[in-house]
Tab-separated table of C-alpha atoms and ligand atoms in Angstrom:
chain	number	residue	atom	x	y	z
T	334	MET	CA	29.714	90.360	-100.869
T	335	SER	CA	30.736	89.571	-97.344
T	336	GLY	CA	27.302	90.780	-96.356
T	337	ASP	CA	25.657	88.135	-98.594
T	338	LEU	CA	27.856	85.466	-97.079
T	339	LYS	CA	26.819	86.588	-93.620
T	340	TRP	CA	23.157	86.304	-94.567
T	341	ASN	CA	23.792	82.887	-96.029
T	342	LYS	CA	25.262	81.827	-92.722
T	343	ILE	CA	22.354	83.316	-90.803
T	344	MET	CA	19.843	81.664	-93.140
T	345	GLY	CA	21.733	78.420	-92.876
T	346	ALA	CA	21.757	78.588	-89.120
T	347	GLY	CA	18.053	79.404	-89.141
T	348	LEU	CA	17.251	76.460	-91.414
T	349	GLY	CA	19.454	74.216	-89.301
T	350	THR	CA	17.615	75.281	-86.180
T	351	ALA	CA	14.261	74.735	-87.867
T	352	PHE	CA	15.408	71.293	-88.946
T	353	VAL	CA	16.489	70.431	-85.414
T	354	ILE	CA	13.134	71.622	-84.063
T	355	LEU	CA	11.330	69.449	-86.617
T	356	VAL	CA	13.421	66.421	-85.680
T	357	VAL	CA	12.818	67.007	-81.975
T	358	GLN	CA	9.087	67.302	-82.616
T	359	GLN	CA	9.123	64.105	-84.635
T	360	VAL	CA	11.063	62.220	-82.005
T	361	SER	CA	8.951	63.488	-79.140
T	362	GLY	CA	5.931	62.647	-81.262
T	363	MET	CA	7.231	59.112	-81.553
T	364	VAL	CA	7.859	58.961	-77.843
T	365	TYR	CA	4.374	60.293	-77.199
T	366	HIS	CA	2.886	57.724	-79.554
T	367	THR	CA	4.761	54.791	-78.070
T	368	LYS	CA	3.632	55.884	-74.631
T	369	THR	CA	-0.021	55.713	-75.560
T	370	PRO	CA	-0.121	51.989	-76.424
T	371	GLU	CA	1.821	51.256	-73.251
T	372	LYS	CA	-0.927	52.851	-71.243
T	373	MET	CA	-3.563	50.917	-73.185
T	374	GLY	CA	-1.625	47.743	-72.524
T	375	TYR	CA	-1.710	48.537	-68.854
T	376	PHE	CA	-5.460	48.927	-68.903
T	377	VAL	CA	-5.856	45.687	-70.830
T	378	ASP	CA	-3.862	43.968	-68.079
T	379	ALA	CA	-6.194	45.127	-65.337
T	380	PRO	CA	-9.138	42.802	-66.222
T	381	ASP	CA	-6.681	39.879	-66.388
T	382	GLU	CA	-5.640	40.598	-62.843
T	383	ALA	CA	-9.266	40.815	-61.806
T	384	ALA	CA	-9.923	37.424	-63.412
T	385	GLY	CA	-6.900	35.969	-61.579
T	386	GLY	CA	-8.276	37.348	-58.337
T	387	ALA	CA	-11.626	35.677	-58.968
T	388	GLU	CA	-9.928	32.292	-59.425
T	389	VAL	CA	-8.196	32.613	-56.075
T	390	VAL	CA	-11.393	33.632	-54.264
T	391	LEU	CA	-13.344	30.665	-55.650
T	392	PRO	CA	-13.586	27.983	-52.945
T	393	THR	CA	-12.358	24.492	-53.804
T	394	ASP	CA	-15.059	21.855	-54.245
T	395	TRP	CA	-13.525	19.259	-51.923
T	396	GLY	CA	-16.152	16.614	-52.653
T	397	THR	CA	-15.068	16.622	-56.285
T	398	VAL	CA	-11.298	17.006	-56.035
T	399	LEU	CA	-10.313	15.052	-52.907
T	400	PRO	CA	-11.422	11.580	-54.102
T	401	THR	CA	-9.210	11.921	-57.177
T	402	ALA	CA	-6.288	13.706	-55.462
T	403	ASP	CA	-2.786	12.289	-55.916
T	404	ILE	CA	-1.758	11.320	-52.377
T	405	ALA	CA	1.745	10.259	-53.443
T	406	ALA	CA	2.267	13.715	-54.967
T	407	GLY	CA	0.912	15.205	-51.732
T	408	GLN	CA	3.452	13.218	-49.735
T	409	ALA	CA	6.196	14.565	-52.008
T	410	ALA	CA	4.895	18.116	-51.438
T	411	PHE	CA	5.048	17.513	-47.673
T	412	ALA	CA	8.859	17.567	-48.012
T	413	ARG	CA	8.553	21.358	-47.737
T	414	CYS	CA	6.874	21.032	-44.355
T	415	GLN	CA	9.265	18.446	-42.918
T	416	ALA	CA	11.878	20.987	-41.901
T	417	CYS	CA	9.494	21.894	-39.086
T	418	HIS	CA	6.827	19.185	-38.845
T	419	THR	CA	6.661	15.443	-38.233
T	420	ILE	CA	3.377	13.775	-39.192
T	421	SER	CA	3.771	10.188	-37.958
T	422	ASN	CA	1.500	8.952	-35.169
T	423	GLY	CA	3.283	9.874	-31.930
T	424	GLY	CA	5.936	11.920	-33.759
T	425	ALA	CA	7.666	14.679	-31.813
T	426	ASP	CA	6.943	18.379	-32.059
T	427	GLY	CA	9.753	20.301	-33.711
T	428	ILE	CA	9.847	23.927	-34.764
T	429	GLY	CA	6.203	23.258	-35.595
T	430	PRO	CA	3.740	20.856	-33.944
T	431	ASN	CA	3.361	17.207	-35.004
T	432	LEU	CA	0.597	17.067	-37.645
T	433	TRP	CA	-0.846	13.554	-37.147
T	434	HIS	CA	-4.653	13.783	-37.171
T	435	VAL	CA	-4.645	17.539	-37.758
T	436	VAL	CA	-7.249	17.535	-40.586
T	437	GLY	CA	-10.689	18.090	-39.088
T	438	GLY	CA	-9.148	18.424	-35.638
T	439	PRO	CA	-9.019	21.451	-33.359
T	440	VAL	CA	-6.715	24.365	-34.078
T	441	MET	CA	-3.739	24.096	-31.656
T	442	HIS	CA	-4.270	20.353	-31.483
T	443	ARG	CA	-1.002	19.611	-29.636
T	444	ALA	CA	-1.344	20.389	-25.940
T	445	GLY	CA	2.396	20.583	-25.283
T	446	PHE	CA	3.289	22.927	-28.147
T	447	ALA	CA	3.887	26.643	-27.559
T	448	TYR	CA	1.627	28.234	-30.148
T	449	SER	CA	1.683	31.935	-30.938
T	450	ASP	CA	-0.883	34.385	-29.597
T	451	ALA	CA	-1.888	34.893	-33.224
T	452	MET	CA	-2.870	31.226	-33.486
T	453	ALA	CA	-4.818	31.440	-30.213
T	454	LYS	CA	-6.690	34.421	-31.600
T	455	HIS	CA	-7.394	32.497	-34.813
T	456	LYS	CA	-8.691	29.533	-32.805
T	457	ALA	CA	-11.254	31.807	-31.149
T	458	GLU	CA	-12.609	32.736	-34.597
T	459	ALA	CA	-12.222	29.383	-36.425
T	460	PRO	CA	-11.720	26.507	-33.966
T	461	THR	CA	-11.418	23.634	-36.498
T	462	TRP	CA	-8.919	22.777	-39.239
T	463	GLY	CA	-11.540	22.011	-41.884
T	464	TYR	CA	-10.542	21.685	-45.530
T	465	ASP	CA	-11.171	25.363	-46.329
T	466	GLU	CA	-9.327	26.616	-43.258
T	467	LEU	CA	-6.287	24.419	-43.925
T	468	ASP	CA	-6.331	25.458	-47.562
T	469	HIS	CA	-6.338	29.156	-46.675
T	470	PHE	CA	-3.591	28.667	-44.102
T	471	ILE	CA	-1.313	26.692	-46.424
T	472	THR	CA	-1.902	29.149	-49.293
T	473	ALA	CA	-0.454	32.057	-47.290
T	474	PRO	CA	0.023	31.333	-43.571
T	475	ASN	CA	0.768	34.876	-42.492
T	476	ARG	CA	-2.065	36.368	-44.533
T	477	TYR	CA	-4.647	33.977	-43.079
T	478	VAL	CA	-3.320	33.942	-39.491
T	479	SER	CA	-1.626	37.304	-39.246
T	480	GLY	CA	1.391	37.088	-36.940
T	481	THR	CA	1.643	33.287	-36.945
T	482	LYS	CA	5.083	31.966	-36.063
T	483	MET	CA	4.908	29.470	-38.928
T	484	SER	CA	7.471	31.195	-41.164
T	485	PHE	CA	6.519	29.617	-44.444
T	486	ALA	CA	5.645	31.608	-47.561
T	487	GLY	CA	2.805	29.321	-48.618
T	488	ILE	CA	1.849	27.237	-51.650
T	489	ARG	CA	-0.007	29.086	-54.415
T	490	ASP	CA	-0.623	26.101	-56.711
T	491	THR	CA	-4.148	24.858	-55.977
T	492	GLN	CA	-3.583	21.298	-57.223
T	493	VAL	CA	-0.462	20.930	-55.056
T	494	ARG	CA	-2.499	22.021	-52.001
T	495	ILE	CA	-5.300	19.591	-52.872
T	496	ASN	CA	-2.825	16.705	-53.095
T	497	LEU	CA	-1.088	17.845	-49.901
T	498	ILE	CA	-4.351	18.100	-47.951
T	499	ALA	CA	-5.364	14.630	-49.213
T	500	TYR	CA	-2.029	13.370	-47.881
T	501	LEU	CA	-2.462	15.151	-44.510
T	502	ARG	CA	-5.928	13.572	-44.285
T	503	SER	CA	-4.445	10.131	-44.943
T	504	GLN	CA	-2.272	10.620	-41.841
T	505	GLY	CA	-4.727	9.886	-39.035
T	506	SER	CA	-7.742	11.794	-40.384
T	507	ASP	CA	-9.380	9.271	-42.741
T	508	GLY	CA	-12.415	9.434	-40.491
T	509	TYR	CA	-12.946	13.120	-41.286
T	510	ALA	CA	-15.630	13.005	-43.982
T	511	ILE	CA	-15.176	14.367	-47.467
T	512	PRO	CA	-18.195	16.573	-48.189
T	513	ALA	CA	-20.523	15.810	-51.096
T	514	PRO	CA	-19.684	17.620	-54.348
T	515	ASP	CA	-21.085	21.137	-54.003
T	516	PRO	CA	-22.659	22.606	-57.172
T	517	ALA	CA	-22.482	26.061	-55.563
T	518	ARG	CA	-18.709	25.839	-55.819
T	519	GLN	CA	-18.742	24.740	-59.443
T	520	PRO	CA	-20.560	27.163	-61.828
T	521	GLY	CA	-17.939	29.919	-61.925
T	522	ALA	CA	-15.243	27.258	-61.745
T	523	ALA	CA	-16.473	25.158	-64.673
T	524	GLU	CA	-13.408	25.803	-66.874
T	525	GLU	CA	-11.143	25.770	-63.822
T	526	ALA	CA	-12.251	22.510	-62.248
T	527	ALA	CA	-12.374	20.468	-65.440
T	528	PRO	CA	-8.656	20.513	-66.318
T	529	ALA	CA	-7.648	19.997	-62.672
T	530	GLU	CA	-9.955	17.003	-62.456
T	531	ALA	CA	-8.717	15.624	-65.763
T	532	ALA	CA	-5.128	15.971	-64.571
T	533	ALA	CA	-5.953	14.178	-61.327
T	534	GLU	CA	-7.737	11.425	-63.223
T	535	GLY	CA	-4.770	11.075	-65.537
T	536	ALA	CA	-2.505	10.704	-62.531
T	537	ALA	CA	-4.841	8.149	-60.956
T	538	ALA	CA	-4.951	6.176	-64.204
T	539	THR	CA	-1.175	5.875	-64.387
T	540	GLU	CA	-0.734	5.237	-60.673
T	541	PRO	CA	-1.581	1.513	-60.392
T	542	THR	CA	1.097	0.592	-62.930
T	543	ALA	CA	3.672	3.283	-62.101
T	544	ALA	CA	3.375	3.806	-58.337
T	545	PRO	CA	4.351	1.395	-55.565
T	546	ALA	CA	1.583	-0.637	-53.915
T	547	GLU	CA	1.533	1.684	-50.910
T	548	GLY	CA	0.456	4.686	-52.997
T	549	ALA	CA	-2.211	2.627	-54.724
T	550	ALA	CA	-3.523	1.382	-51.382
T	551	ALA	CA	-3.668	4.923	-50.000
T	552	THR	CA	-5.634	6.028	-53.062
T	553	ALA	CA	-8.018	3.116	-52.604
T	554	ASP	CA	-8.496	4.241	-48.993
T	555	VAL	CA	-9.616	7.705	-49.950
T	556	GLN	CA	-11.783	6.445	-52.764
T	557	ALA	CA	-13.469	3.985	-50.428
T	558	THR	CA	-14.926	6.823	-48.345
T	559	PRO	CA	-16.896	8.983	-50.826
T	560	PRO	CA	-19.470	6.443	-52.090
T	561	ALA	CA	-21.539	7.569	-49.091
T	562	ALA	CA	-21.762	10.953	-50.790
V	1420	HEC	C1	9.630	27.075	-40.922
V	1420	HEC	C2	8.908	26.071	-40.165
V	1420	HEC	C3	7.582	25.586	-40.732
V	1420	HEC	C4	7.312	25.104	-41.989
V	1420	HEC	C5	8.264	24.991	-43.174
V	1420	HEC	C6	5.926	24.712	-41.976
V	1420	HEC	N1	5.382	24.953	-40.752
V	1420	HEC	FE1	3.468	24.560	-40.205
V	1420	HEC	N2	3.809	25.410	-38.385
V	1420	HEC	C7	5.020	25.923	-37.956
V	1420	HEC	C8	4.845	26.547	-36.662
V	1420	HEC	C9	5.938	27.235	-35.847
V	1420	HEC	C10	3.485	26.405	-36.344
V	1420	HEC	C11	2.762	27.005	-35.142
V	1420	HEC	C12	2.190	28.344	-35.617
V	1420	HEC	C13	1.726	29.293	-34.546
V	1420	HEC	O1	1.621	28.914	-33.374
V	1420	HEC	O2	1.441	30.457	-34.924
V	1420	HEC	C14	2.853	25.679	-37.435
V	1420	HEC	C15	1.522	25.299	-37.479
V	1420	HEC	C16	0.944	24.534	-38.467
V	1420	HEC	C17	-0.414	24.054	-38.444
V	1420	HEC	C18	-1.430	24.263	-37.323
V	1420	HEC	C19	-1.300	23.105	-36.353
V	1420	HEC	C20	-2.209	23.199	-35.150
V	1420	HEC	O3	-2.018	22.405	-34.206
V	1420	HEC	O4	-3.104	24.071	-35.089
V	1420	HEC	C21	-0.591	23.341	-39.586
V	1420	HEC	C22	-1.848	22.642	-40.038
V	1420	HEC	C23	0.650	23.414	-40.334
V	1420	HEC	N3	1.554	24.137	-39.605
V	1420	HEC	C24	0.840	22.826	-41.557
V	1420	HEC	C25	2.014	22.995	-42.314
V	1420	HEC	C26	2.167	22.466	-43.642
V	1420	HEC	C27	1.133	21.630	-44.379
V	1420	HEC	C28	3.405	22.860	-44.066
V	1420	HEC	C29	4.048	22.606	-45.419
V	1420	HEC	C30	3.309	23.041	-46.573
V	1420	HEC	C31	4.007	23.604	-43.012
V	1420	HEC	N4	3.138	23.663	-41.955
V	1420	HEC	C32	5.274	24.156	-43.058
V	1420	HEC	C33	6.210	25.855	-38.640
V	1420	HEC	C34	6.355	25.486	-39.971
């Protein structure tokens, strides 16, 4: 009798153990199965990142975007630079050099300013602050001019940089020509450029009624230049 009971206990324990093993297998199976889609999700992400990279590499078609840039918005964006830079004609150098007439001018354009060795090295490779060079620098200063003493993280939003560069140009560099629209910069950018342009046009359309006369006049200035193109 007691022997039967013992066997019952042993059988029970055995069944219990088997049950636990089954549960563990099920659970680990679930874990295994949830892991698989995670990995797939990771691989699906990779092409997205590649596409994002392609957008960044694509050069901006200045001839298309500058004439419709929002200079007033660019002036507002310049607030981030003002901690270190003045831009008025004859303005003093601060932590950074005065930026009047910097667009299209020589790198290290202020004779009295103590630039870094990194900037001197950059000047040897790219002596002029053309639109592309400024754009690269403002996107990520320390990535473009490694070791620069301009401690500023950079501006990743392309439209903000376009507006900002249009504003910088309006400060003493109106004479620096806007290049003709460049089809070579457009094909891959077709979907990219269209919304940006539409947004800029929308801003321009609302500007004459909404913005003060000064902003409208500045826009007229920039738009007066490109007809040559
Ligand atoms: C924290 C201070 C700081 C901020 C903020 C800053 N800069 Fe600078 N900037 C500097 C310094 C310092 C230099 C000189 C860099 C060097 O010598 O390596 C410089 C250099 C430059 C130059 C090169 C000038 C020349 O003569 O070659 C340009 C263009 C420029 N800055 C634009 C900007 C713009 C546009 C912004 C805002 C988006 C900005 N900076 C924000 C400190 C700053």
